[in-house]
PDB file of C-alpha atoms in Angstrom:
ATOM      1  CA  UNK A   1     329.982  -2.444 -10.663  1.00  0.00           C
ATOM      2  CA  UNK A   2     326.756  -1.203 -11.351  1.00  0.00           C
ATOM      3  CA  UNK A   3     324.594  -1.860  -8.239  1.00  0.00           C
ATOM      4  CA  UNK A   4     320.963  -3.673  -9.178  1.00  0.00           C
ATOM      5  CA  UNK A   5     317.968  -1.970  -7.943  1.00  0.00           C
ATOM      6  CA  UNK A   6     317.169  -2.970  -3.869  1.00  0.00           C
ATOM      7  CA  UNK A   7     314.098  -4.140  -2.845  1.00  0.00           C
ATOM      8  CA  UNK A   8     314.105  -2.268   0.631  1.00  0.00           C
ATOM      9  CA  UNK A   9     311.389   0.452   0.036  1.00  0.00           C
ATOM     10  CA  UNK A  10     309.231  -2.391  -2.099  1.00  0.00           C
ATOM     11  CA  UNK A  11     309.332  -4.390   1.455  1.00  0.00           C
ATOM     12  CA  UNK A  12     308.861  -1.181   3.705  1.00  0.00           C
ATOM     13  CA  UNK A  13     305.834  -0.271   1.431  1.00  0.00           C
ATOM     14  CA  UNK A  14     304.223  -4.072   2.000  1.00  0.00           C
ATOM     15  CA  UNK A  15     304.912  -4.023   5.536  1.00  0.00           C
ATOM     16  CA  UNK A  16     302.531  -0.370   5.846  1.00  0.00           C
ATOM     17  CA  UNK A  17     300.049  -1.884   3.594  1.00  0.00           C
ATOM     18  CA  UNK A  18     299.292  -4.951   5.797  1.00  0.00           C
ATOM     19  CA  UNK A  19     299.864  -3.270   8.965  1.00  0.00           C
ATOM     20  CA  UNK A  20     296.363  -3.113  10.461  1.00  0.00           C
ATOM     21  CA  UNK A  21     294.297  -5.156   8.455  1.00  0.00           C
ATOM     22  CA  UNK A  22     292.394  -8.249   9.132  1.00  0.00           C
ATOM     23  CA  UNK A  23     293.771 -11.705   9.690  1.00  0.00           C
ATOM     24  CA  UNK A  24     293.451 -13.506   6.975  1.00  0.00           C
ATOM     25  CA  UNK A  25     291.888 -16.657   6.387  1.00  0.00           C
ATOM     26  CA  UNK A  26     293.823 -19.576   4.747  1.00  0.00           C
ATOM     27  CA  UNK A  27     292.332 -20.285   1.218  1.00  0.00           C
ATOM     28  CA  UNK A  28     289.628 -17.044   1.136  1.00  0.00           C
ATOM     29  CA  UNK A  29     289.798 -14.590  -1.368  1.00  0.00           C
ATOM     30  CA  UNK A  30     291.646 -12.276   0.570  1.00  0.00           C
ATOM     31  CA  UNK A  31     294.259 -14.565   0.997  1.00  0.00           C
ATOM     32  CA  UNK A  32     294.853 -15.142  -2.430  1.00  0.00           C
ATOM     33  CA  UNK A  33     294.857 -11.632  -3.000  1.00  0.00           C
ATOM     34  CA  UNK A  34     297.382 -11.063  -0.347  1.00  0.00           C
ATOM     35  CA  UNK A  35     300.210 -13.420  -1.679  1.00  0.00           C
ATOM     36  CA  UNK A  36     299.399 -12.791  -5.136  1.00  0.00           C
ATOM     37  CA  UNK A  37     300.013  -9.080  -4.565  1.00  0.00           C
ATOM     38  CA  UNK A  38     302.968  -9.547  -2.207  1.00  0.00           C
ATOM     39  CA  UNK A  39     304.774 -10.779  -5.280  1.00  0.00           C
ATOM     40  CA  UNK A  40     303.219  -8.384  -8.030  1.00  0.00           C
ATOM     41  CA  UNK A  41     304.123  -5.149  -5.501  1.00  0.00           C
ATOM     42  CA  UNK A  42     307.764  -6.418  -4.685  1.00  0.00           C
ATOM     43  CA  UNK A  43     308.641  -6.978  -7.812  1.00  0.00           C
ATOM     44  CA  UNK A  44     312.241  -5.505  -8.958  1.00  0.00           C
ATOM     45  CA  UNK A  45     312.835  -4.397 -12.457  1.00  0.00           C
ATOM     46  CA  UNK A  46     316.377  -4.856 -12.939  1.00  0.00           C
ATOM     47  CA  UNK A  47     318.002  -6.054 -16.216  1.00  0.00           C
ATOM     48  CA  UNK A  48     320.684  -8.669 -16.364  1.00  0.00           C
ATOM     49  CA  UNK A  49     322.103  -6.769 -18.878  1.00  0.00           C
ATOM     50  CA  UNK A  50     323.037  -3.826 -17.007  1.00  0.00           C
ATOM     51  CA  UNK A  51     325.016  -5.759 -14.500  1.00  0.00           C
ATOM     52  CA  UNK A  52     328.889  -5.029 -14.762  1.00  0.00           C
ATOM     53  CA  UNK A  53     330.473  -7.589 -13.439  1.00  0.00           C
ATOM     54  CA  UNK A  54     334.018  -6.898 -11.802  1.00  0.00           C
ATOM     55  CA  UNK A  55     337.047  -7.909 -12.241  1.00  0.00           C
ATOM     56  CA  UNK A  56     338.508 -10.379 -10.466  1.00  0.00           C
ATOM     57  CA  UNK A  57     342.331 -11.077  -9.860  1.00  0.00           C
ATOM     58  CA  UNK A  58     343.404 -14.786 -10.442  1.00  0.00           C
ATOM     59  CA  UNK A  59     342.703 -16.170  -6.642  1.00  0.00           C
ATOM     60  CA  UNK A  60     339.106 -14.688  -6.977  1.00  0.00           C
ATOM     61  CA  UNK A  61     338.633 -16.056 -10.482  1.00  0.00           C
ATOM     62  CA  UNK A  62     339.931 -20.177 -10.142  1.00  0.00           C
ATOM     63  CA  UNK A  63     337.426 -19.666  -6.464  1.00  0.00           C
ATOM     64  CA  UNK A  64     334.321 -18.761  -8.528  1.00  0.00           C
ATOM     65  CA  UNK A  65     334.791 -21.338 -11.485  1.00  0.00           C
ATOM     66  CA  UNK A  66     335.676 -23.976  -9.092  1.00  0.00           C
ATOM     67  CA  UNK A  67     332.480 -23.768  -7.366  1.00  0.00           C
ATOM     68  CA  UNK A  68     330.681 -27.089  -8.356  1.00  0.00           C
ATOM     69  CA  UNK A  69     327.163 -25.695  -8.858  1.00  0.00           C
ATOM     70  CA  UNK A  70     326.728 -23.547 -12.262  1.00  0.00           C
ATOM     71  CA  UNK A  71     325.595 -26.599 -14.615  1.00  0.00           C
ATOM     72  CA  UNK A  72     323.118 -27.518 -11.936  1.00  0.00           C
ATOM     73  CA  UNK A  73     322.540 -23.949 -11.275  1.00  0.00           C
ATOM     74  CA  UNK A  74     321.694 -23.094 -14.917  1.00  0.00           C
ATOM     75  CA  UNK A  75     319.556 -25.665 -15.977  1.00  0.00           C
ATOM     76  CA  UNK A  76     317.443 -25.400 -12.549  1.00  0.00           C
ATOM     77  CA  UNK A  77     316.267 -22.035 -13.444  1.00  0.00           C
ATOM     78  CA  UNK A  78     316.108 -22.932 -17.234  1.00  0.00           C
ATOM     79  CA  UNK A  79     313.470 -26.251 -16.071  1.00  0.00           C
ATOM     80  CA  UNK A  80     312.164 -23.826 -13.274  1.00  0.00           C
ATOM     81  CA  UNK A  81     311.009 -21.133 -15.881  1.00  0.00           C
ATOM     82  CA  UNK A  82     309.172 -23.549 -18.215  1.00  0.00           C
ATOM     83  CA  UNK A  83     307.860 -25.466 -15.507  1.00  0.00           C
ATOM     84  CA  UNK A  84     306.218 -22.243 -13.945  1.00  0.00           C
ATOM     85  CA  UNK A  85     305.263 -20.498 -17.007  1.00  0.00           C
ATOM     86  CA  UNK A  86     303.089 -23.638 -18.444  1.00  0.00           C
ATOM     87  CA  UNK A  87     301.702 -24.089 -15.104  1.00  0.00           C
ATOM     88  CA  UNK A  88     300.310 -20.284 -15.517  1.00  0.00           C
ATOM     89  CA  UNK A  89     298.845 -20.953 -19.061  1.00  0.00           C
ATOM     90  CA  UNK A  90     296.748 -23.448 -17.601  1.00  0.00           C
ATOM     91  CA  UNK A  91     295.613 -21.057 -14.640  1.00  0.00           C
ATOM     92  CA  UNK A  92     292.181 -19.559 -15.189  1.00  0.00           C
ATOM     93  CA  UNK A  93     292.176 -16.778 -12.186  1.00  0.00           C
ATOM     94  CA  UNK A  94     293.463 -13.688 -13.374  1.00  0.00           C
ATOM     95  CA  UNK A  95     295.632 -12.401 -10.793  1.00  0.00           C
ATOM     96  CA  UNK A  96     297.070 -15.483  -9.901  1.00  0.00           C
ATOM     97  CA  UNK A  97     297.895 -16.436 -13.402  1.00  0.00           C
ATOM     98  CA  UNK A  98     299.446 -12.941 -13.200  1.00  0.00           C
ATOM     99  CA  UNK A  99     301.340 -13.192 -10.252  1.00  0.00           C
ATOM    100  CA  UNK A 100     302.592 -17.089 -11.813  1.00  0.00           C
ATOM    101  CA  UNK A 101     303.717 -15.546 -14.757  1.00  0.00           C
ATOM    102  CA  UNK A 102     305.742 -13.043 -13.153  1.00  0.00           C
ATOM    103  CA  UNK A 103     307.325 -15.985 -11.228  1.00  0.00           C
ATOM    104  CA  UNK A 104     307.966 -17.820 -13.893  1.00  0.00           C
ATOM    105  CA  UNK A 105     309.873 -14.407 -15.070  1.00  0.00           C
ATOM    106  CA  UNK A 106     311.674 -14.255 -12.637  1.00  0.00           C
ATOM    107  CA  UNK A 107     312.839 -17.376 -12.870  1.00  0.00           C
ATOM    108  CA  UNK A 108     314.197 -16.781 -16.466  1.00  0.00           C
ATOM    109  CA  UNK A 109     315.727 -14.153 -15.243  1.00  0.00           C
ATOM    110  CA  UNK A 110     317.939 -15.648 -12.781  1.00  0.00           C
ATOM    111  CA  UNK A 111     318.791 -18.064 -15.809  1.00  0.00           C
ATOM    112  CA  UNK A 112     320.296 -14.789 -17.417  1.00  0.00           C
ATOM    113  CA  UNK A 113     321.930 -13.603 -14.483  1.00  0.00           C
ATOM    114  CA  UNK A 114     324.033 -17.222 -14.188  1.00  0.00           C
ATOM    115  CA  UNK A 115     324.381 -16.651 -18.577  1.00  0.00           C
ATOM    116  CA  UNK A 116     325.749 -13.274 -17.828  1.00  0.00           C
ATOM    117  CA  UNK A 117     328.435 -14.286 -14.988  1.00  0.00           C
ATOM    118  CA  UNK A 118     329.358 -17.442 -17.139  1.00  0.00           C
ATOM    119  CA  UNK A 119     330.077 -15.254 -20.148  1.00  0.00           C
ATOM    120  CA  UNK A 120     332.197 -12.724 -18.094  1.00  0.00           C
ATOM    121  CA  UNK A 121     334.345 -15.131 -16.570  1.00  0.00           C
ATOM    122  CA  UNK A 122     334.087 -18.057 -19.171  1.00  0.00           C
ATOM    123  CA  UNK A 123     333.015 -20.951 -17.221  1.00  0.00           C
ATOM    124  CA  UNK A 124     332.605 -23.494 -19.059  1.00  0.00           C
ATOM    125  CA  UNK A 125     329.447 -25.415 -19.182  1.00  0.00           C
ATOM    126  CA  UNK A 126     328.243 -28.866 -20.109  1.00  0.00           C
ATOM    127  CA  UNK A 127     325.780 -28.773 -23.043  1.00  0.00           C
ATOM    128  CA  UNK A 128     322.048 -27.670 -21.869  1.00  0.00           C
ATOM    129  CA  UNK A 129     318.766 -29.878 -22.149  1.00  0.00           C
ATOM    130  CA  UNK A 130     315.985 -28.614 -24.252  1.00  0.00           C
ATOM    131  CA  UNK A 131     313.604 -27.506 -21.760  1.00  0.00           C
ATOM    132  CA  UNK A 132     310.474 -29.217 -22.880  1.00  0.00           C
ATOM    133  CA  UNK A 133     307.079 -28.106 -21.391  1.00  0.00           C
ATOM    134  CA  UNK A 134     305.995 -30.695 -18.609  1.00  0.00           C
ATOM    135  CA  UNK A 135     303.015 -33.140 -19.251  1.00  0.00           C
ATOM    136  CA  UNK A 136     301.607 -32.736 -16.179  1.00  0.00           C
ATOM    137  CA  UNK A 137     301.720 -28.955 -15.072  1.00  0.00           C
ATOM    138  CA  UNK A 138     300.752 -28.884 -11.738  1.00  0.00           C
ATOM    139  CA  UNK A 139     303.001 -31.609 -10.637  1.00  0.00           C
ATOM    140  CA  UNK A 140     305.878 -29.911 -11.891  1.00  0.00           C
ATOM    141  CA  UNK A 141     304.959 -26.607 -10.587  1.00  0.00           C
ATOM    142  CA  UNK A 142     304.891 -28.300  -7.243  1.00  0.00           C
ATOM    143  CA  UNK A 143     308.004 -30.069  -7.428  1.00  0.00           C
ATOM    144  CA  UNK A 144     309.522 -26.976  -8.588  1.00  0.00           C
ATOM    145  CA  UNK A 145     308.247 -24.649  -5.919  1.00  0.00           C
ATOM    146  CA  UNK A 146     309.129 -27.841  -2.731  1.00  0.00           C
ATOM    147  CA  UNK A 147     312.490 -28.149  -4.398  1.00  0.00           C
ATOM    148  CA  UNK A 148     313.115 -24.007  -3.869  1.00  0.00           C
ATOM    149  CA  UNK A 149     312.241 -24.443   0.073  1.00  0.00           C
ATOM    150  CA  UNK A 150     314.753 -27.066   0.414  1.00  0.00           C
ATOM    151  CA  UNK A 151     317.756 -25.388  -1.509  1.00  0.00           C
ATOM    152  CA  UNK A 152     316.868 -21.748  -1.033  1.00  0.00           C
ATOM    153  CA  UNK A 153     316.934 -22.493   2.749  1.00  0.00           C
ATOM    154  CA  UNK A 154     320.627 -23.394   2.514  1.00  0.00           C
ATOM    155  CA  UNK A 155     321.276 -20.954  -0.013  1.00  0.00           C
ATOM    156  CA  UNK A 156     320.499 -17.900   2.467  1.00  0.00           C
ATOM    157  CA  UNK A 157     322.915 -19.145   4.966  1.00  0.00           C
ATOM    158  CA  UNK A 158     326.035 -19.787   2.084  1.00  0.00           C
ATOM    159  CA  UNK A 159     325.344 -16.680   0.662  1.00  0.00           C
ATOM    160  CA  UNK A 160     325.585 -14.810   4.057  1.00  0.00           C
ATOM    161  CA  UNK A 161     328.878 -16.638   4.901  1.00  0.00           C
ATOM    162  CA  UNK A 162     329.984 -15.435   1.477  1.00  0.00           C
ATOM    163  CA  UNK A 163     329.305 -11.735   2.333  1.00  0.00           C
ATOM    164  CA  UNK A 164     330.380 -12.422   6.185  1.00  0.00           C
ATOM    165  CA  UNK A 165     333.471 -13.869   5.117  1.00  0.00           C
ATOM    166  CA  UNK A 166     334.885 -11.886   2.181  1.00  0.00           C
ATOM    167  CA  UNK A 167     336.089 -14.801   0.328  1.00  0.00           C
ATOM    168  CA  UNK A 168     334.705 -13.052  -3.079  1.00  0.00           C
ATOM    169  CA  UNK A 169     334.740  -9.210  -3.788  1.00  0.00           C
ATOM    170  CA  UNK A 170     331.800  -7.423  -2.384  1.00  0.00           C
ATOM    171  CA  UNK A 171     330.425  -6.202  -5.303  1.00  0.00           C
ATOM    172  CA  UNK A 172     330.207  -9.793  -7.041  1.00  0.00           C
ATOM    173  CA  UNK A 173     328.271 -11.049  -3.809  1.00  0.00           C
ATOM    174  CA  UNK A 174     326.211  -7.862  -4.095  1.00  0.00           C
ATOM    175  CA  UNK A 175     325.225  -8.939  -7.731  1.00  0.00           C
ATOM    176  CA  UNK A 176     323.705 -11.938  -6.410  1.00  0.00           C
ATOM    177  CA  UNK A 177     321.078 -10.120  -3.770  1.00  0.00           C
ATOM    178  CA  UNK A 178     318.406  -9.859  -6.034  1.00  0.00           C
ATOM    179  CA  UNK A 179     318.087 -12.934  -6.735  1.00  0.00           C
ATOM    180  CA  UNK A 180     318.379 -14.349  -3.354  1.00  0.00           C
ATOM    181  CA  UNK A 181     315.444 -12.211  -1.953  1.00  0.00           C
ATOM    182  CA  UNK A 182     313.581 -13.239  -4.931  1.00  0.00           C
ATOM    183  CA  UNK A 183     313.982 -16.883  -4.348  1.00  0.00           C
ATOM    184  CA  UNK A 184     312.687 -15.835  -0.459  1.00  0.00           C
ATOM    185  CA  UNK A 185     309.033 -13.911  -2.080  1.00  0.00           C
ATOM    186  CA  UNK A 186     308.898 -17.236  -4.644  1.00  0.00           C
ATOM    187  CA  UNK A 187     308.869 -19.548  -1.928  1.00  0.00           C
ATOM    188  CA  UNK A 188     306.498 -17.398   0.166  1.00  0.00           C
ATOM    189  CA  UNK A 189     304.205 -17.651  -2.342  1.00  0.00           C
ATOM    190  CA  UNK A 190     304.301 -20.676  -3.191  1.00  0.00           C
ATOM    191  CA  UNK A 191     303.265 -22.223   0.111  1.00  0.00           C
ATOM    192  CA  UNK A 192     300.835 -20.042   0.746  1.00  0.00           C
ATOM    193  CA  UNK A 193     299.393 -20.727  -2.835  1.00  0.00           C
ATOM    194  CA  UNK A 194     299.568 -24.539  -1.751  1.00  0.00           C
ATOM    195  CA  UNK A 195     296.883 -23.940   1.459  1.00  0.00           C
ATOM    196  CA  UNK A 196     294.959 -21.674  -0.691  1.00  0.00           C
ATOM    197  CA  UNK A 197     294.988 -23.909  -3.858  1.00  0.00           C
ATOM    198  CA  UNK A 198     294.362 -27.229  -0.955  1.00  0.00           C
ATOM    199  CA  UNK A 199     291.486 -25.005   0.659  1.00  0.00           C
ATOM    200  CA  UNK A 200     289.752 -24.342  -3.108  1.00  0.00           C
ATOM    201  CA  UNK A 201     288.998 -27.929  -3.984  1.00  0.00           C
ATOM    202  CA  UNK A 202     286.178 -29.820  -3.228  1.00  0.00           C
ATOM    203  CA  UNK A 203     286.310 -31.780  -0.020  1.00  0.00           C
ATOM    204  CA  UNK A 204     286.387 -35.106  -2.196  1.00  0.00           C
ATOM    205  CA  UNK A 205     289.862 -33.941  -3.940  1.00  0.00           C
ATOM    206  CA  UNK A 206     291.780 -32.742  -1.507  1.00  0.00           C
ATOM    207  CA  UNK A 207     292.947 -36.516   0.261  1.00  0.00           C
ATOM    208  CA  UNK A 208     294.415 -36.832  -3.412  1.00  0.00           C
ATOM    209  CA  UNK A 209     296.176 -33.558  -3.534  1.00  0.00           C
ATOM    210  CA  UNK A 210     297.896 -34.253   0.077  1.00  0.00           C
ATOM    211  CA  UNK A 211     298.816 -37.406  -1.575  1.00  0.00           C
ATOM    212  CA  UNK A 212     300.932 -35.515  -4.166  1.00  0.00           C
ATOM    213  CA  UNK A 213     302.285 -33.298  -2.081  1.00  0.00           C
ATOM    214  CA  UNK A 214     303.372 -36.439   0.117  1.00  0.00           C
ATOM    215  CA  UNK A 215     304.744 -38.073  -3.633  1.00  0.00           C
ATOM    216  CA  UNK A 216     306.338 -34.304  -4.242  1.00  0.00           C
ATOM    217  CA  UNK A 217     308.207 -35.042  -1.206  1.00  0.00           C
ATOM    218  CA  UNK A 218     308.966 -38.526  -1.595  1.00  0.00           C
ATOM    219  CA  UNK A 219     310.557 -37.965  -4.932  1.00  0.00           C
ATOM    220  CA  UNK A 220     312.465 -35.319  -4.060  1.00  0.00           C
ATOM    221  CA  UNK A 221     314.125 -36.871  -1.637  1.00  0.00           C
ATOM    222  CA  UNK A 222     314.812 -39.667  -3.907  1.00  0.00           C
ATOM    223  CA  UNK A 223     316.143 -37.028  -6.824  1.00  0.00           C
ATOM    224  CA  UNK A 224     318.338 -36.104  -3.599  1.00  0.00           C
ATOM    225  CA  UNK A 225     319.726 -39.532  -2.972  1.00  0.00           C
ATOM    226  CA  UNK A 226     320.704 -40.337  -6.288  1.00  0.00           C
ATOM    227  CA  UNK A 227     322.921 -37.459  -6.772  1.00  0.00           C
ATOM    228  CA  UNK A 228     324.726 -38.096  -3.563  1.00  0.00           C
ATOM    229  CA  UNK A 229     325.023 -41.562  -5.117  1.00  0.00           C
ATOM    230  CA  UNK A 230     325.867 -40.476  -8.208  1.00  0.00           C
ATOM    231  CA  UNK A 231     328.600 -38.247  -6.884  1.00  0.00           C
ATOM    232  CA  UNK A 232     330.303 -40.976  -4.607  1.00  0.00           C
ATOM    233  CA  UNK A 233     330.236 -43.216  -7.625  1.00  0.00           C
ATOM    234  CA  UNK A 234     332.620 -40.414  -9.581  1.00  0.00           C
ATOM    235  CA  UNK A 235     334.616 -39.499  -6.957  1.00  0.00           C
ATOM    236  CA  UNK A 236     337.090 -37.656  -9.402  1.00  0.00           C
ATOM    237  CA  UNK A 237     334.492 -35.591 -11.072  1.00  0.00           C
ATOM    238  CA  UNK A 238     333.124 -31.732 -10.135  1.00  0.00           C
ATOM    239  CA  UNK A 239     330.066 -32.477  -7.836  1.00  0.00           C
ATOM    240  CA  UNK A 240     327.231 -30.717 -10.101  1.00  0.00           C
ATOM    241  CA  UNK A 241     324.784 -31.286  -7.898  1.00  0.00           C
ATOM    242  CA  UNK A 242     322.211 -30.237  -4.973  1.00  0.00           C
ATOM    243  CA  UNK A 243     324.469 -31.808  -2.353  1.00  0.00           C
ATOM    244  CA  UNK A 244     326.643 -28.455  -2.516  1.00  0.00           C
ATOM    245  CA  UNK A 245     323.167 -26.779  -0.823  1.00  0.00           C
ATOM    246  CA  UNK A 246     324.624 -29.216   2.068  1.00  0.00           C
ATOM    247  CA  UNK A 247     328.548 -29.154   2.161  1.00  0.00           C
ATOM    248  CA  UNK A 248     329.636 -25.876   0.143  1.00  0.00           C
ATOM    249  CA  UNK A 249     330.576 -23.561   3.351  1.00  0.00           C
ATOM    250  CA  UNK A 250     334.087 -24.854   2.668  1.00  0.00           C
ATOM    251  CA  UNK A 251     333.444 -23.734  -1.207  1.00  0.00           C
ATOM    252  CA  UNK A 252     332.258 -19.686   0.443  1.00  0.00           C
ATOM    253  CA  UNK A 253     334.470 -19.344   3.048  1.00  0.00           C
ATOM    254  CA  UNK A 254     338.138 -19.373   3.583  1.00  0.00           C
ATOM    255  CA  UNK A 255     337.039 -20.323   8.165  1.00  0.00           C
ATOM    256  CA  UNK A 256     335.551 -23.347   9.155  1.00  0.00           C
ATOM    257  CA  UNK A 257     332.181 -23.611   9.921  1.00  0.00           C
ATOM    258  CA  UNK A 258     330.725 -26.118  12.175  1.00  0.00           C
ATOM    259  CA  UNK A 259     327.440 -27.750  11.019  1.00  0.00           C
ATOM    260  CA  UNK A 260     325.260 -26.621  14.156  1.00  0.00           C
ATOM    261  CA  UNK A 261     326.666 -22.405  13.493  1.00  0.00           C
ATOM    262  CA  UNK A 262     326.025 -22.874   9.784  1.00  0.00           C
ATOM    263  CA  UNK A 263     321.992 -24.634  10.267  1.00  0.00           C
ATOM    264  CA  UNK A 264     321.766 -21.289  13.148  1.00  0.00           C
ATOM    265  CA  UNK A 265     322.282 -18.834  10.114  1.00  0.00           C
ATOM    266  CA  UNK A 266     320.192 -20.538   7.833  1.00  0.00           C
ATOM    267  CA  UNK A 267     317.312 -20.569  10.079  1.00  0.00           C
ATOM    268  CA  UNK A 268     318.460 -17.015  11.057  1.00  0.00           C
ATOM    269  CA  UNK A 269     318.724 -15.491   7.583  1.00  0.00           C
ATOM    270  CA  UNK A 270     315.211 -17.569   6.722  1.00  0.00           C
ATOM    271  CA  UNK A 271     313.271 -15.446   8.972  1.00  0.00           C
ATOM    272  CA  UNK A 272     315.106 -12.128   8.455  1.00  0.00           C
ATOM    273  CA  UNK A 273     314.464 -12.437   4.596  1.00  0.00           C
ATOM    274  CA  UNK A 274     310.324 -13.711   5.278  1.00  0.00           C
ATOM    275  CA  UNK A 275     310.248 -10.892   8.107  1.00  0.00           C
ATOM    276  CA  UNK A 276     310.305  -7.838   5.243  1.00  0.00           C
ATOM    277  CA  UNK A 277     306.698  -9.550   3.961  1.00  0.00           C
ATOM    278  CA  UNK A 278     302.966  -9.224   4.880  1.00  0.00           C
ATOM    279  CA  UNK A 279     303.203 -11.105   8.225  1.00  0.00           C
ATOM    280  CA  UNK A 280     299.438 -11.992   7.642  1.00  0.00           C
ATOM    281  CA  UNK A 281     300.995 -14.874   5.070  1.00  0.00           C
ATOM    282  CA  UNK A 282     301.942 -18.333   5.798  1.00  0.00           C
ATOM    283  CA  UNK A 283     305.268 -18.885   6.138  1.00  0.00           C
ATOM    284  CA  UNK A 284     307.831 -21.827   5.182  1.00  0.00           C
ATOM    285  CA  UNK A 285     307.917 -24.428   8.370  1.00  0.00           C
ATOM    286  CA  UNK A 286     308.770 -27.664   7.025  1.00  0.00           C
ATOM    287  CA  UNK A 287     312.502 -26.868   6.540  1.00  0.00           C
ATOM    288  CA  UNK A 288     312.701 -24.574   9.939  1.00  0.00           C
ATOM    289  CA  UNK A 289     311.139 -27.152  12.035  1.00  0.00           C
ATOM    290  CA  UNK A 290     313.773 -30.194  10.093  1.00  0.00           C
ATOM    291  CA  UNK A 291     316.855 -28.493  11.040  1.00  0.00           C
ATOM    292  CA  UNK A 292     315.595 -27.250  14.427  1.00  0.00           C
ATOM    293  CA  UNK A 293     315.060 -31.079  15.015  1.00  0.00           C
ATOM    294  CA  UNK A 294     318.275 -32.096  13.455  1.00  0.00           C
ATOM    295  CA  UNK A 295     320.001 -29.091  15.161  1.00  0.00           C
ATOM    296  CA  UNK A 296     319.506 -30.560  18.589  1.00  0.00           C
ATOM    297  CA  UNK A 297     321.250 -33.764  18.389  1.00  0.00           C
ATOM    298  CA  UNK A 298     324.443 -31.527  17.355  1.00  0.00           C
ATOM    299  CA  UNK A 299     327.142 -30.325  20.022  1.00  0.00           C
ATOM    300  CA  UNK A 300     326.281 -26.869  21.217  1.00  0.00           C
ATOM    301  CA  UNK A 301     328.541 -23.518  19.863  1.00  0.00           C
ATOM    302  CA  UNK A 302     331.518 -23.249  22.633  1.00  0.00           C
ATOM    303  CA  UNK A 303     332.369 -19.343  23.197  1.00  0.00           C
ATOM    304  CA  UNK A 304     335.868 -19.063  21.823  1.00  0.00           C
ATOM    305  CA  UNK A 305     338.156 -18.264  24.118  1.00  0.00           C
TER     306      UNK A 305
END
């Protein structure tokens, strides 16, 4: 399989290009030049197209096209791409219209990565939505961007369980790195784009824009509980939704995995993936501080043996 282009000496290069300069100050225009050039510098110029995707004997194959996730998956990064591209045509700065619109690339991209896998191993697919262009940009850029730091954070850990436990071939995991470090840089930039973006309004407006990100919130974790719901209602139907973020170790993995060792890597593979950028840049801290809480009142990892 043809191996997609690594991001290692794009990281190594930001890492000597902050090293010794100034703290930065939340919402100044360093600041905003700083995360809008972490993700213009680190971007990686691979081509769906290119990837050749392996072969996979019979086990492999019914594993990958059982996974419940690749309607969901799809159509996330379909909604994700419109939402963040119209979001950027209403964006007057231009570097960080730039540096949106290369998100909202990216995002497309991953769309044709999941197009390209589905084709090779003909999963079939329930029909897509037409991905309509939001009314109300900025609210869908934000729910966009909150939803990746929720599912991304579980998606670092499941993918590292994947490669730790072998359950698919090496090279199909590999195919699959891009995209994950690219979820880490779109997140990274997106909260850091929320203080700076908070910091930029006048005084009188930002009470109201807490108060969206507090609705952002809210409805997310409503969006959450209805497809739990919804899934317990069919019982006998593929789960297609977010909940796998929560419960698909089993789906990655041929070992068991108790809750409290698979929250540990996802905090664990979180900060190695944020560690390769500026560290002058906000990081993530909602999520990290949740399961840190929530990983307390779980029993402690026993030594085997």
């Amino acid at each position: 399989m043809a191996v997609i282009t690594d991001t290692a000496a794009a990281d190594a290069a930001e890492q000597r290009r902050a090293a010794g300069q100034r703290a930065l100050r939340p919402g100044s225009d360093d600041h905003k030049t700083a995360f809008c050039r972490m993700l213009l510098d680190t971007h990686d110029p691979y081509q769906p197209a290119a990837i050749v995707w392996p072969q996979l004997d019979p086990v492999a194959r019914d594993r990958l096209t059982a996974l419940p996730i690749w309607d969901i998956a799809v159509q996330t990064e379909g909604k994700a791409s419109t939402r963040v591209v119209s979001y950027a045509d209403q964006v007057t700065d231009p570097l960080l219209r730039q540096a949106i619109q290369l998100n909202g690339l990216e995002e497309g991209r991953h769309k044709q990565v999941l197009a390209g896998l589905v084709r090779a191993y003909s999963i079939r697919l329930a029909p897509e939505p037409e991905y309509l262009p939001p009314s109300r940009p900025e609210w869908a850029f934000m729910v966009t961007g909150f939803s990746e730091c929720i599912d991304s954070f579980f998606a670092f850990g499941l993918f590292a369980l994947a490669k730790r436990s072998h359950f698919f071939p090496p090279e199909l995991v590999d195919a699959f790195e891009p995209v994950m470090q690219e979820e880490a840089r779109h997140i990274l930039f997106f909260v850091n784009w929320v203080a700076w973006h908070r910091r930029n309004l006048p005084w009188w407006r930002r009470p109201a824009f807490w108060c969206k990100v507090v609705a952002v919130w809210l409805f997310l974790v409503y969006e959450r509980i209805g497809l739990v719901r919804a899934a317990d209602a069919a019982p006998h139907a593929p789960p297609q939704d977010n909940n796998f973020t929560l419960t698909g170790s089993k789906a990655v993995a041929e070992i068991d995995v108790a809750p409290a060792q698979l929250l540990d890597l996802c905090l664990a593979e979180n900060e190695r993936r944020m560690a390769a950028y500026d560290r002058r840049l906000l990081r993530p801290q909602f999520m990290p501080l949740l399961v840190r809480f929530v990983r307390r009142f779980l029993r402690p990892l026993r030594n085997s043996g």
